[in-house]
Amino acid sequence: MVDLRANPYFLTEEDCQWVKDTIAGMSDEEKVGQLFFQLTQSRDEAYLKELMEKYHLGGCRYNPAPGAAIQEQNRMLQKYAKVPVFIACNTEAGGDGACADGTAIGSGVKIGATGKTEYAFALGKMANEEASAIGCNMAFAPVCDIHYNWENTEIVTRSFGNDPERVAQMSAAYLKGAHTIPGFACAAKHFPGNGQDFRDAHIANNVNYFDVDEWDKTYGLVYRTLIENGLDAIMGGHIMLPEYAKAINPKLQDEDMMPATLSPEIMTGLLRDRLGFNGMVVTDASHMVAMTDRMKRCEMLPASINAGCDMFLFFNDPEEDFHTMLKAYQDGTISEERMEEALSRILGLKAHLGLHKKAKEELVPGPEVLAQALGKEEYKRTAKEISNDCITLVKYKDKDVLPVTPDRYKRIMIVHVKGSGGPMGELMKLMGMQGNNPAALLKEKLCEKGFEAFIYESPLDKMKQQLAEGKKPDLNIYFAGKNAIADFVKDMDLVITLCDVPNGRPAFGMSKGGGEIPWYVFEVPVVVVGCGQPTMLADIPQARTYINTYDAKESTIDALVADLMEGPEAFRGSDPIDSFCGLFDTRL
């Protein structure tokens, strides 16, 4: 059973009694409701009232909106909750993960590149100060995955890197920063560890292939460090860990292998029994294919609780999922003992945060707190410092290319390479959330420094323009777009290939003889910059000078331009992953 006096709860006898009394006074429906985190679909008061009064939710996540709107939503959630509700946010990289006007501090890989744990601490503190000001009390962070496989795009920018020691230290620093905020919890993710499989658990299975000894030395090190530092909760990932599962249960067959969130061997045998984790466990989102493809949904919901998860992340259909879990409890599929254990952890964590001692109107700060907390100059300074310290000169074969100054390279062509995007990219386009245009921003910054910078127009861009003007596109632009090398390079002194690929792989357009792919690295000086995923050398191995900036925020582009103009000694970042992607030709 759960020891509520021990790490991470440290409850008094009075607090423990509140947990017991609250559970004893609950109806079956109220008990089952506590097992669910829901992603709210609206900030309408009637909708939020129904969620809390009909489904008795234990926790909520929400869609992005300005801080004032989220704060008011959170006020309503607590108003209609019989038991105070967890309100979680994804502050992995800053307060912008809590609300649209929160401060972007820096992604995990960006902070990893600085090598400074004080930045991870600042991220945990600053991001969650903003989150707390809008009424959140839990972060689904830190991301403590280890990026071993360059083809894994799910966590490449979110992880602190590929070194277990660094990931452990920075994850613990984030946790300590968040714990400076009274009444705030962290759920580290994604147990038992993402970063090996090239597949994304949102759309396919995901497997961690390490055996017992290797897992214990790597991912195990990370989680033991966090547990020792008072980790409140863990988010279970839909990740299989077959070697460890078979070590715990030798009778387990391959065809019976489950992701961690459905595996008692991993969630109970490993996490609880071997690692001794006493805190709360919540599943990752239940719509992800790595969970939904293993069994019927009506079996999956109670199976996750029976495996050792305490909370289930997101309804599919509220009515259907709620009554599925209620039936499983009432018919004994979920035992009374297992229900009480889950509820003890859920309510124990709420008591640890002091939620039970506050009046409803005190659970969410007032508007004046929000006004003081969001966008502090201190946060912006820290974000800028991280940008200055993270930029990494990964590959430097042409030793005389840098520095880039107007007297050496007056005319700079910027080639904007975009990513394939995928479904989320298309959705962001539809919602008008594409973000800034880093090529245009880089051009502006270079021109301010005295360069004559211009953005390359590809043959495909020209044909799109013809279509937009109602003209028939000239296919010869694409198929016969070659010209003499001397003509191609005559208008430029240097090329910056800016790889703006936040996820997926680069999309070059396959133009023949054009400038999108830097085939011309021996014809004109070329600097390739990854301002999204730091793995662009896999697709542009011919790059002679390759730099990672990890994002394209204005402070980052400012720092990039300054470093380019100063020279190779200006780059302070160190590669937090293998940006050469383990490939032979990327180092040539």
Coordinates of C-alpha atoms in Angstrom, one line a residue:
M1 CA 0.0 0.0 0.0
V2 CA 1.0 3.6 -0.4
D3 CA 3.1 5.3 2.3
L4 CA 1.8 8.9 2.4
R5 CA 4.3 9.9 5.1
A6 CA 7.3 9.0 2.8
N7 CA 8.8 10.6 -0.3
P8 CA 7.3 12.3 -2.3
Y9 CA 4.3 13.1 -0.1
F10 CA 5.6 13.7 3.4
L11 CA 2.1 14.1 4.8
T12 CA 1.2 14.8 8.4
E13 CA -1.3 12.6 10.2
E14 CA -3.9 15.2 9.6
D15 CA -3.2 15.2 5.9
C16 CA -3.3 11.4 5.8
Q17 CA -6.7 11.4 7.6
W18 CA -8.1 13.8 5.0
V19 CA -7.1 11.4 2.2
K20 CA -8.8 8.5 4.0
D21 CA -11.9 10.4 4.9
T22 CA -12.3 11.8 1.4
I23 CA -12.0 8.3 -0.2
A24 CA -14.4 6.9 2.3
G25 CA -17.0 9.6 1.5
M26 CA -16.8 9.1 -2.3
S27 CA -19.5 7.5 -4.4
D28 CA -18.4 5.0 -7.1
E29 CA -18.7 7.7 -9.7
E30 CA -16.6 10.1 -7.8
K31 CA -13.9 7.5 -7.3
V32 CA -13.8 6.7 -11.0
G33 CA -13.8 10.3 -12.0
Q34 CA -10.6 10.9 -10.0
L35 CA -8.8 8.4 -12.3
F36 CA -9.2 10.7 -15.3
F37 CA -7.3 13.6 -16.7
Q38 CA -9.3 15.3 -19.5
L39 CA -8.3 17.6 -22.3
T40 CA -10.9 20.4 -22.2
Q41 CA -12.5 21.2 -25.5
S42 CA -14.0 24.6 -24.5
R43 CA -13.7 27.4 -21.9
D44 CA -17.5 27.8 -21.8
E45 CA -18.6 27.7 -18.2
A46 CA -21.6 25.4 -18.7
Y47 CA -19.2 22.9 -20.4
L48 CA -16.6 23.1 -17.6
K49 CA -19.3 22.8 -15.0
E50 CA -20.6 19.6 -16.5
L51 CA -17.2 18.1 -16.8
M52 CA -16.6 18.6 -13.1
E53 CA -20.0 17.8 -11.7
K54 CA -20.9 14.9 -14.0
Y55 CA -17.5 13.2 -14.4
H56 CA -15.8 14.3 -11.1
L57 CA -12.5 14.7 -12.9
G58 CA -9.2 14.3 -11.1
G59 CA -7.2 16.4 -13.5
C60 CA -7.4 18.6 -16.6
R61 CA -5.3 19.7 -19.5
Y62 CA -6.4 22.4 -22.0
N63 CA -5.8 23.9 -25.4
P64 CA -3.6 27.0 -25.9
A65 CA -5.0 30.5 -25.2
P66 CA -3.8 33.7 -23.6
G67 CA -3.0 33.6 -19.9
A68 CA -6.1 35.6 -18.8
A69 CA -8.4 33.2 -20.6
I70 CA -6.7 30.2 -19.1
Q71 CA -6.7 31.6 -15.6
E72 CA -10.5 32.2 -15.8
Q73 CA -11.0 28.7 -17.1
N74 CA -9.0 27.3 -14.2
R75 CA -11.0 29.3 -11.8
M76 CA -14.2 27.7 -13.1
L77 CA -12.7 24.2 -13.0
Q78 CA -11.8 24.6 -9.3
K79 CA -15.1 26.3 -8.5
Y80 CA -17.1 23.2 -9.7
A81 CA -14.7 20.6 -8.4
K82 CA -15.8 18.7 -5.2
V83 CA -12.2 17.7 -4.7
P84 CA -9.5 20.2 -5.9
V85 CA -8.4 19.3 -9.4
F86 CA -4.9 18.9 -10.9
I87 CA -4.5 21.4 -13.8
A88 CA -1.5 20.5 -15.9
C89 CA 0.5 22.2 -18.6
N90 CA 3.3 21.3 -20.9
T91 CA 6.0 23.6 -19.7
E92 CA 8.8 21.6 -21.3
A93 CA 10.5 24.6 -22.8
G94 CA 8.9 27.7 -21.1
G95 CA 5.8 29.4 -19.9
D96 CA 4.5 29.4 -23.5
G97 CA 3.6 25.8 -22.8
A98 CA 1.2 27.0 -20.2
C99 CA -0.4 30.0 -22.1
A100 CA 0.1 31.7 -25.4
D101 CA 1.6 34.8 -23.9
G102 CA 4.0 32.9 -21.6
T103 CA 7.8 33.2 -22.1
A104 CA 9.7 30.8 -24.3
I105 CA 12.9 29.9 -22.4
G106 CA 14.6 27.2 -24.3
S107 CA 14.0 23.6 -25.4
G108 CA 15.7 20.6 -23.7
V109 CA 18.2 20.1 -26.5
K110 CA 19.0 23.9 -26.6
I111 CA 19.7 23.9 -22.9
G112 CA 21.6 20.7 -23.2
A113 CA 23.9 22.3 -25.7
T114 CA 24.9 25.0 -23.1
G115 CA 26.0 22.3 -20.7
K116 CA 24.7 24.5 -17.8
T117 CA 22.4 22.9 -15.3
E118 CA 21.6 26.4 -14.0
Y119 CA 19.6 27.0 -17.2
A120 CA 17.6 23.8 -16.6
F121 CA 16.9 25.0 -13.1
A122 CA 15.8 28.4 -14.4
L123 CA 13.6 26.7 -17.0
G124 CA 11.8 24.8 -14.3
K125 CA 11.4 27.8 -12.1
M126 CA 10.5 30.5 -14.6
A127 CA 8.2 28.4 -16.8
N128 CA 6.2 27.1 -13.9
E129 CA 6.1 30.5 -12.1
E130 CA 4.1 31.6 -15.1
A131 CA 2.1 28.4 -15.1
S132 CA 1.3 28.8 -11.4
A133 CA 0.2 32.4 -11.9
I134 CA -2.6 31.2 -14.3
G135 CA -3.8 28.5 -11.8
C136 CA -1.8 25.4 -13.0
N137 CA -0.4 23.1 -10.3
M138 CA 1.4 20.5 -12.4
A139 CA 3.8 20.3 -15.2
F140 CA 4.0 17.4 -17.6
A141 CA 7.8 17.9 -17.5
P142 CA 10.7 17.5 -17.4
V143 CA 11.3 15.4 -20.6
C144 CA 13.9 13.0 -19.3
D145 CA 14.2 10.8 -22.4
I146 CA 17.7 10.0 -23.9
H147 CA 18.1 10.7 -27.6
Y148 CA 20.1 7.7 -28.9
N149 CA 18.6 7.4 -32.4
W150 CA 18.9 10.3 -34.8
E151 CA 15.9 9.1 -36.7
N152 CA 13.7 9.6 -33.6
T153 CA 12.0 12.9 -34.2
E154 CA 9.5 12.6 -31.4
I155 CA 11.9 13.8 -28.7
V156 CA 15.0 15.1 -30.5
T157 CA 14.4 18.7 -29.6
R158 CA 12.7 17.9 -26.3
S159 CA 15.4 15.8 -24.6
F160 CA 18.5 17.3 -22.9
G161 CA 20.7 15.0 -25.1
N162 CA 22.2 11.6 -25.5
D163 CA 24.3 11.4 -22.3
P164 CA 22.5 9.8 -19.4
E165 CA 24.5 11.8 -16.8
R166 CA 23.6 15.1 -18.5
V167 CA 19.9 14.1 -18.8
A168 CA 19.8 13.1 -15.2
Q169 CA 21.5 16.3 -13.9
M170 CA 19.4 18.6 -16.0
S171 CA 16.1 16.8 -15.3
A172 CA 16.8 17.0 -11.6
A173 CA 17.7 20.7 -12.0
Y174 CA 14.4 21.4 -13.7
L175 CA 12.6 19.6 -10.9
K176 CA 14.4 21.6 -8.3
G177 CA 13.5 24.8 -10.1
A178 CA 9.8 23.9 -10.3
H179 CA 9.8 22.9 -6.6
T180 CA 10.8 26.4 -5.6
I181 CA 7.1 27.2 -6.4
P182 CA 4.8 26.4 -3.5
G183 CA 2.1 23.8 -4.4
F184 CA 3.5 22.8 -7.7
A185 CA 4.2 19.3 -9.0
C186 CA 6.1 17.7 -11.9
A187 CA 5.3 14.5 -13.9
A188 CA 8.5 13.5 -15.6
K189 CA 8.1 11.7 -19.0
H190 CA 8.1 9.3 -20.8
F191 CA 8.8 6.2 -18.6
P192 CA 10.5 3.8 -19.3
G193 CA 12.3 6.0 -21.8
N194 CA 11.9 7.2 -25.3
G195 CA 14.8 7.9 -27.8
Q196 CA 15.8 4.5 -29.2
D197 CA 13.0 3.7 -31.7
F198 CA 12.8 5.8 -34.9
R199 CA 9.1 5.6 -34.7
D200 CA 6.7 8.1 -33.1
A201 CA 4.4 6.6 -30.4
H202 CA 1.6 8.9 -31.6
I203 CA 1.3 7.0 -34.8
A204 CA 3.2 3.6 -34.4
N205 CA 4.6 1.3 -31.8
N206 CA 7.7 2.4 -29.9
V207 CA 10.3 0.1 -28.3
N208 CA 13.1 0.5 -25.9
Y209 CA 15.5 -2.3 -26.7
F210 CA 17.9 -2.1 -23.8
D211 CA 18.5 -5.1 -21.6
V212 CA 18.4 -4.9 -17.8
D213 CA 22.0 -3.9 -17.2
E214 CA 22.0 -1.2 -20.0
W215 CA 18.6 0.2 -18.9
D216 CA 19.7 0.4 -15.3
K217 CA 22.9 2.3 -16.2
T218 CA 21.0 4.8 -18.5
Y219 CA 17.3 5.4 -18.2
G220 CA 17.4 3.8 -14.7
L221 CA 20.0 6.3 -13.6
V222 CA 17.8 9.2 -14.7
Y223 CA 14.7 8.0 -12.9
R224 CA 16.6 7.0 -9.7
T225 CA 18.1 10.5 -9.7
L226 CA 14.7 12.1 -10.0
I227 CA 13.0 9.9 -7.4
E228 CA 15.8 10.7 -4.9
N229 CA 15.1 14.4 -5.6
G230 CA 11.4 14.1 -4.7
L231 CA 9.8 13.5 -8.1
D232 CA 6.0 13.9 -7.6
A233 CA 4.7 12.0 -10.5
I234 CA 5.7 10.1 -13.6
M235 CA 4.0 10.0 -17.0
G236 CA 4.0 6.5 -18.4
G237 CA 5.0 6.3 -22.1
H238 CA 3.4 3.9 -24.6
I239 CA 6.8 2.3 -24.9
M240 CA 7.6 -1.4 -24.8
L241 CA 10.6 -2.6 -22.8
P242 CA 10.7 -6.3 -23.8
E243 CA 14.0 -7.4 -22.3
Y244 CA 13.2 -6.0 -18.8
A245 CA 9.6 -7.2 -18.9
K246 CA 10.8 -10.8 -19.7
A247 CA 13.4 -10.5 -16.9
I248 CA 10.6 -9.7 -14.4
N249 CA 8.2 -12.2 -15.9
P250 CA 10.1 -15.1 -17.7
K251 CA 6.8 -16.6 -18.9
L252 CA 5.9 -13.5 -20.9
Q253 CA 5.5 -14.3 -24.6
D254 CA 6.4 -11.8 -27.4
E255 CA 2.8 -11.7 -28.6
D256 CA 1.7 -10.6 -25.2
M257 CA 4.2 -7.7 -24.9
M258 CA 2.5 -4.4 -24.0
P259 CA 3.6 -0.8 -23.8
A260 CA 4.6 0.3 -20.3
T261 CA 1.2 1.9 -19.7
L262 CA -0.5 -1.5 -20.1
S263 CA 2.3 -3.6 -18.6
P264 CA 2.2 -4.7 -14.9
E265 CA 5.8 -5.9 -15.3
I266 CA 7.0 -2.4 -16.1
M267 CA 4.6 -0.1 -14.2
T268 CA 4.6 -2.3 -11.1
G269 CA 7.5 -4.7 -11.3
L270 CA 10.1 -2.2 -12.4
L271 CA 8.8 1.2 -11.4
R272 CA 7.2 0.4 -8.0
D273 CA 9.1 -2.7 -6.9
R274 CA 12.6 -2.2 -8.2
L275 CA 12.9 1.6 -8.4
G276 CA 10.7 2.1 -5.3
F277 CA 8.7 4.9 -6.8
N278 CA 5.9 5.9 -4.4
G279 CA 4.5 8.8 -6.3
M280 CA 1.6 9.1 -8.7
V281 CA 1.6 7.7 -12.3
V282 CA -0.4 9.1 -15.2
T283 CA -0.6 7.6 -18.7
D284 CA 0.5 9.5 -21.7
A285 CA -2.4 10.5 -24.0
S286 CA -4.7 7.6 -24.7
H287 CA -5.3 8.4 -28.3
M288 CA -1.7 7.5 -29.3
V289 CA -1.5 4.5 -31.6
A290 CA 1.2 2.8 -29.5
M291 CA -1.5 2.3 -26.8
T292 CA -4.7 2.0 -28.8
D293 CA -3.4 -0.8 -31.2
R294 CA -2.9 -3.4 -28.4
M295 CA -6.5 -4.2 -27.4
K296 CA -10.1 -3.0 -27.4
R297 CA -10.5 0.4 -25.8
C298 CA -13.0 -1.1 -23.3
E299 CA -10.3 -3.4 -22.1
M300 CA -7.5 -0.8 -22.3
L301 CA -8.9 1.6 -19.8
P302 CA -9.0 -0.7 -16.8
A303 CA -5.9 -2.5 -18.0
S304 CA -3.9 0.7 -17.6
I305 CA -5.1 1.1 -14.0
N306 CA -4.5 -2.6 -13.2
A307 CA -1.0 -2.3 -14.7
G308 CA -0.1 0.3 -12.1
C309 CA -1.1 3.6 -13.6
D310 CA -3.1 5.8 -11.3
M311 CA -4.6 8.2 -13.8
F312 CA -5.7 7.9 -17.4
L313 CA -4.9 10.7 -19.7
F314 CA -7.9 11.9 -21.8
F315 CA -11.3 10.6 -22.6
N316 CA -12.1 9.5 -26.1
D317 CA -15.8 9.9 -25.7
P318 CA -16.5 11.1 -22.1
E319 CA -19.7 9.2 -21.6
E320 CA -18.4 5.9 -23.0
D321 CA -15.0 6.0 -21.3
F322 CA -16.4 7.0 -17.9
H323 CA -18.9 4.2 -17.9
T324 CA -16.4 1.7 -19.2
M325 CA -14.1 2.4 -16.2
L326 CA -17.1 2.6 -13.8
K327 CA -18.3 -0.8 -15.0
A328 CA -14.8 -2.3 -14.6
Y329 CA -14.7 -1.0 -11.0
Q330 CA -18.2 -2.2 -10.1
D331 CA -17.8 -5.7 -11.6
G332 CA -14.4 -6.2 -9.9
T333 CA -12.1 -5.9 -12.9
I334 CA -10.5 -3.1 -11.0
S335 CA -10.3 -4.4 -7.4
E336 CA -11.2 -2.3 -4.4
E337 CA -7.6 -2.6 -3.2
R338 CA -6.2 -1.3 -6.5
M339 CA -8.8 1.6 -6.6
E340 CA -7.9 2.6 -3.1
E341 CA -4.2 2.5 -3.9
A342 CA -4.7 4.8 -7.0
L343 CA -6.9 7.2 -5.1
S344 CA -4.5 7.4 -2.2
R345 CA -1.7 8.5 -4.6
I346 CA -3.9 11.0 -6.4
L347 CA -5.3 12.5 -3.2
G348 CA -2.0 12.2 -1.4
L349 CA -0.4 14.3 -4.1
K350 CA -3.2 16.9 -3.9
A351 CA -2.6 17.0 -0.1
H352 CA 1.1 17.3 -0.6
L353 CA 0.4 20.4 -2.8
G354 CA -1.8 21.8 0.0
L355 CA -4.8 22.0 -2.3
H356 CA -7.1 20.5 0.4
K357 CA -6.3 23.4 2.8
K358 CA -7.3 26.2 0.4
A359 CA -10.7 27.7 -0.2
K360 CA -12.0 27.3 -3.8
E361 CA -11.4 30.9 -4.5
E362 CA -7.8 30.6 -3.3
L363 CA -6.8 27.8 -5.6
V364 CA -6.3 30.1 -8.6
P365 CA -4.4 33.4 -8.2
G366 CA -6.0 36.7 -8.9
P367 CA -5.5 38.7 -12.1
E368 CA -3.0 41.0 -10.4
V369 CA -0.6 38.0 -9.9
L370 CA -0.9 37.1 -13.6
A371 CA 0.0 40.7 -14.6
Q372 CA 3.1 40.6 -12.5
A373 CA 4.2 37.1 -13.5
L374 CA 4.0 36.9 -17.2
G375 CA 6.8 38.0 -19.4
K376 CA 9.2 39.3 -16.8
E377 CA 12.4 40.9 -18.1
E378 CA 14.4 38.4 -16.0
Y379 CA 12.8 35.5 -18.0
K380 CA 13.6 37.3 -21.3
R381 CA 17.2 37.9 -20.3
T382 CA 17.6 34.2 -19.4
A383 CA 16.2 33.1 -22.7
K384 CA 18.7 35.4 -24.5
E385 CA 21.6 34.1 -22.4
I386 CA 20.7 30.6 -23.4
S387 CA 20.6 31.6 -27.0
N388 CA 24.0 33.1 -26.7
D389 CA 25.5 30.0 -25.0
C390 CA 23.8 27.2 -27.0
I391 CA 24.8 27.8 -30.7
T392 CA 27.1 24.9 -31.7
L393 CA 29.6 24.8 -34.5
V394 CA 29.3 21.1 -35.2
K395 CA 31.3 20.7 -38.4
Y396 CA 34.0 23.0 -39.7
K397 CA 36.0 21.6 -42.6
D398 CA 36.7 24.8 -44.5
K399 CA 38.7 26.5 -41.8
D400 CA 38.8 29.9 -43.5
V401 CA 35.1 30.4 -44.1
L402 CA 34.5 32.2 -40.8
P403 CA 34.2 35.0 -39.8
V404 CA 31.4 36.1 -42.1
T405 CA 31.8 39.9 -42.4
P406 CA 30.6 42.4 -45.1
D407 CA 34.1 43.0 -46.4
R408 CA 34.5 39.3 -47.1
Y409 CA 31.0 38.2 -48.1
K410 CA 28.9 41.2 -49.1
R411 CA 26.2 39.3 -51.0
I412 CA 24.6 36.5 -49.0
M413 CA 22.0 34.2 -50.5
I414 CA 19.7 32.6 -47.9
V415 CA 18.2 29.3 -48.9
H416 CA 15.1 28.5 -46.8
V417 CA 14.8 24.7 -46.5
K418 CA 11.5 23.7 -44.9
G419 CA 10.3 20.4 -43.3
S420 CA 7.8 18.0 -44.7
G421 CA 5.6 19.0 -41.8
G422 CA 3.3 16.0 -41.5
P423 CA -0.2 16.2 -40.1
M424 CA 0.6 18.6 -37.3
G425 CA 2.4 20.9 -39.7
E426 CA -0.7 21.0 -41.9
L427 CA -2.9 21.6 -38.9
M428 CA -0.7 24.5 -37.8
K429 CA -1.0 26.1 -41.2
L430 CA -4.8 25.8 -41.1
M431 CA -4.8 27.5 -37.6
G432 CA -2.3 30.2 -38.7
M433 CA 0.3 29.0 -36.2
Q434 CA 3.3 28.5 -38.5
G435 CA 5.4 30.9 -36.4
N436 CA 7.9 33.4 -37.7
N437 CA 9.7 33.2 -41.0
P438 CA 13.3 32.5 -40.0
A439 CA 14.7 33.2 -43.4
A440 CA 13.1 36.7 -43.5
L441 CA 14.3 37.4 -40.0
L442 CA 17.9 36.3 -40.8
K443 CA 17.8 38.5 -43.9
E444 CA 16.7 41.5 -41.9
K445 CA 19.4 40.9 -39.3
L446 CA 22.2 40.5 -41.9
C447 CA 21.1 43.6 -43.8
E448 CA 21.2 45.6 -40.5
K449 CA 24.9 44.6 -40.3
G450 CA 25.7 45.9 -43.7
F451 CA 25.3 42.7 -45.8
E452 CA 23.3 42.5 -49.0
A453 CA 21.2 39.5 -48.2
F454 CA 18.5 38.0 -50.3
I455 CA 16.3 34.9 -50.2
Y456 CA 16.6 32.3 -52.9
E457 CA 13.5 31.6 -55.0
S458 CA 13.3 28.0 -56.0
P459 CA 11.9 26.8 -59.4
L460 CA 8.9 25.4 -57.5
D461 CA 8.3 28.7 -55.8
K462 CA 8.3 30.4 -59.2
M463 CA 5.8 28.0 -60.6
K464 CA 3.6 28.5 -57.5
Q465 CA 3.7 32.2 -58.1
Q466 CA 2.6 31.7 -61.7
L467 CA -0.3 29.6 -60.5
A468 CA -1.3 32.3 -58.0
E469 CA -1.2 34.8 -60.9
G470 CA -3.6 32.6 -62.9
K471 CA -0.9 31.6 -65.3
K472 CA 0.0 28.2 -66.6
P473 CA 3.2 27.1 -64.8
D474 CA 6.2 26.8 -67.0
L475 CA 7.5 23.3 -66.4
N476 CA 10.8 24.1 -68.1
I477 CA 11.6 26.2 -65.1
Y478 CA 11.7 22.9 -63.1
F479 CA 12.9 20.4 -65.6
A480 CA 15.4 22.5 -67.5
G481 CA 16.4 24.8 -64.7
K482 CA 20.2 24.3 -65.1
N483 CA 22.7 27.0 -66.0
A484 CA 26.4 27.5 -66.1
I485 CA 28.1 27.3 -62.7
A486 CA 29.6 30.7 -63.3
D487 CA 26.1 32.2 -63.9
F488 CA 24.8 30.5 -60.8
V489 CA 27.4 31.8 -58.4
K490 CA 27.9 35.3 -59.9
D491 CA 25.4 37.1 -57.7
M492 CA 26.5 35.7 -54.4
D493 CA 29.6 35.6 -52.2
L494 CA 28.3 33.1 -49.6
V495 CA 25.2 30.9 -49.1
I496 CA 23.5 30.2 -45.8
T497 CA 21.3 27.2 -46.1
L498 CA 18.8 27.6 -43.3
C499 CA 17.1 24.3 -42.4
D500 CA 13.8 25.2 -40.8
V501 CA 12.7 21.7 -39.9
P502 CA 10.9 21.5 -36.6
N503 CA 9.8 17.9 -37.2
G504 CA 10.1 15.2 -39.9
R505 CA 12.7 15.5 -42.7
P506 CA 13.7 18.3 -45.0
A507 CA 11.7 18.8 -48.2
F508 CA 14.0 20.0 -51.0
G509 CA 11.5 20.0 -53.9
M510 CA 13.9 17.9 -56.1
S511 CA 14.7 20.8 -58.3
K512 CA 17.3 20.0 -61.0
G513 CA 20.3 22.3 -60.9
G514 CA 18.6 24.7 -58.5
G515 CA 19.9 26.0 -55.2
E516 CA 17.7 24.2 -52.6
I517 CA 20.2 21.4 -52.1
P518 CA 23.7 22.7 -51.6
W519 CA 25.4 20.5 -54.2
Y520 CA 27.7 23.5 -54.8
V521 CA 29.7 23.4 -51.6
F522 CA 33.0 23.5 -53.6
E523 CA 31.8 26.3 -55.9
V524 CA 30.9 28.9 -53.3
P525 CA 31.3 29.1 -49.5
V526 CA 28.3 27.5 -47.8
V527 CA 27.2 27.6 -44.2
V528 CA 24.4 25.2 -43.3
V529 CA 22.3 26.1 -40.2
G530 CA 19.9 23.8 -38.5
C531 CA 17.4 26.0 -36.7
G532 CA 14.9 23.2 -35.8
Q533 CA 15.9 19.6 -35.5
P534 CA 19.7 19.3 -35.0
T535 CA 20.1 16.3 -37.4
M536 CA 20.2 18.0 -40.8
L537 CA 23.7 16.6 -41.6
A538 CA 22.0 13.2 -42.4
D539 CA 20.3 14.9 -45.3
I540 CA 23.0 17.4 -46.2
P541 CA 26.2 15.4 -45.4
Q542 CA 28.2 17.4 -47.9
A543 CA 28.0 20.5 -45.7
R544 CA 31.5 21.7 -44.9
T545 CA 30.4 24.2 -42.2
Y546 CA 27.4 23.1 -40.1
I547 CA 25.8 25.0 -37.2
N548 CA 22.9 24.1 -34.9
T549 CA 20.9 26.9 -33.3
Y550 CA 18.0 24.6 -32.1
D551 CA 15.3 27.2 -32.8
A552 CA 14.7 30.4 -34.8
K553 CA 13.7 32.8 -32.1
E554 CA 14.8 36.4 -32.6
S555 CA 17.3 36.2 -29.8
T556 CA 18.8 33.1 -31.3
I557 CA 19.1 34.6 -34.8
D558 CA 20.8 37.6 -33.2
A559 CA 23.3 35.3 -31.5
L560 CA 23.9 33.4 -34.7
V561 CA 24.7 36.5 -36.7
A562 CA 27.0 37.8 -33.9
D563 CA 28.9 34.4 -33.8
L564 CA 29.2 34.2 -37.6
M565 CA 30.7 37.7 -37.7
E566 CA 33.1 37.0 -34.8
G567 CA 34.5 33.7 -36.0
P568 CA 34.7 30.0 -34.9
E569 CA 35.9 30.8 -31.4
A570 CA 32.6 32.6 -30.7
F571 CA 30.5 29.4 -30.7
R572 CA 30.0 28.3 -27.1
G573 CA 27.6 25.4 -27.5
S574 CA 28.7 21.7 -27.4
D575 CA 26.8 19.0 -29.3
P576 CA 24.2 17.5 -26.9
I577 CA 23.4 14.6 -29.3
D578 CA 25.3 13.0 -32.2
S579 CA 24.6 15.6 -34.9
F580 CA 26.6 13.5 -37.3
C581 CA 23.9 10.9 -36.9
G582 CA 26.3 8.0 -36.7
L583 CA 26.8 8.1 -40.4
F584 CA 30.2 7.8 -42.1
D585 CA 29.8 10.4 -44.8
T586 CA 28.6 13.2 -42.5
R587 CA 32.1 13.6 -41.2
L588 CA 33.8 13.8 -44.6

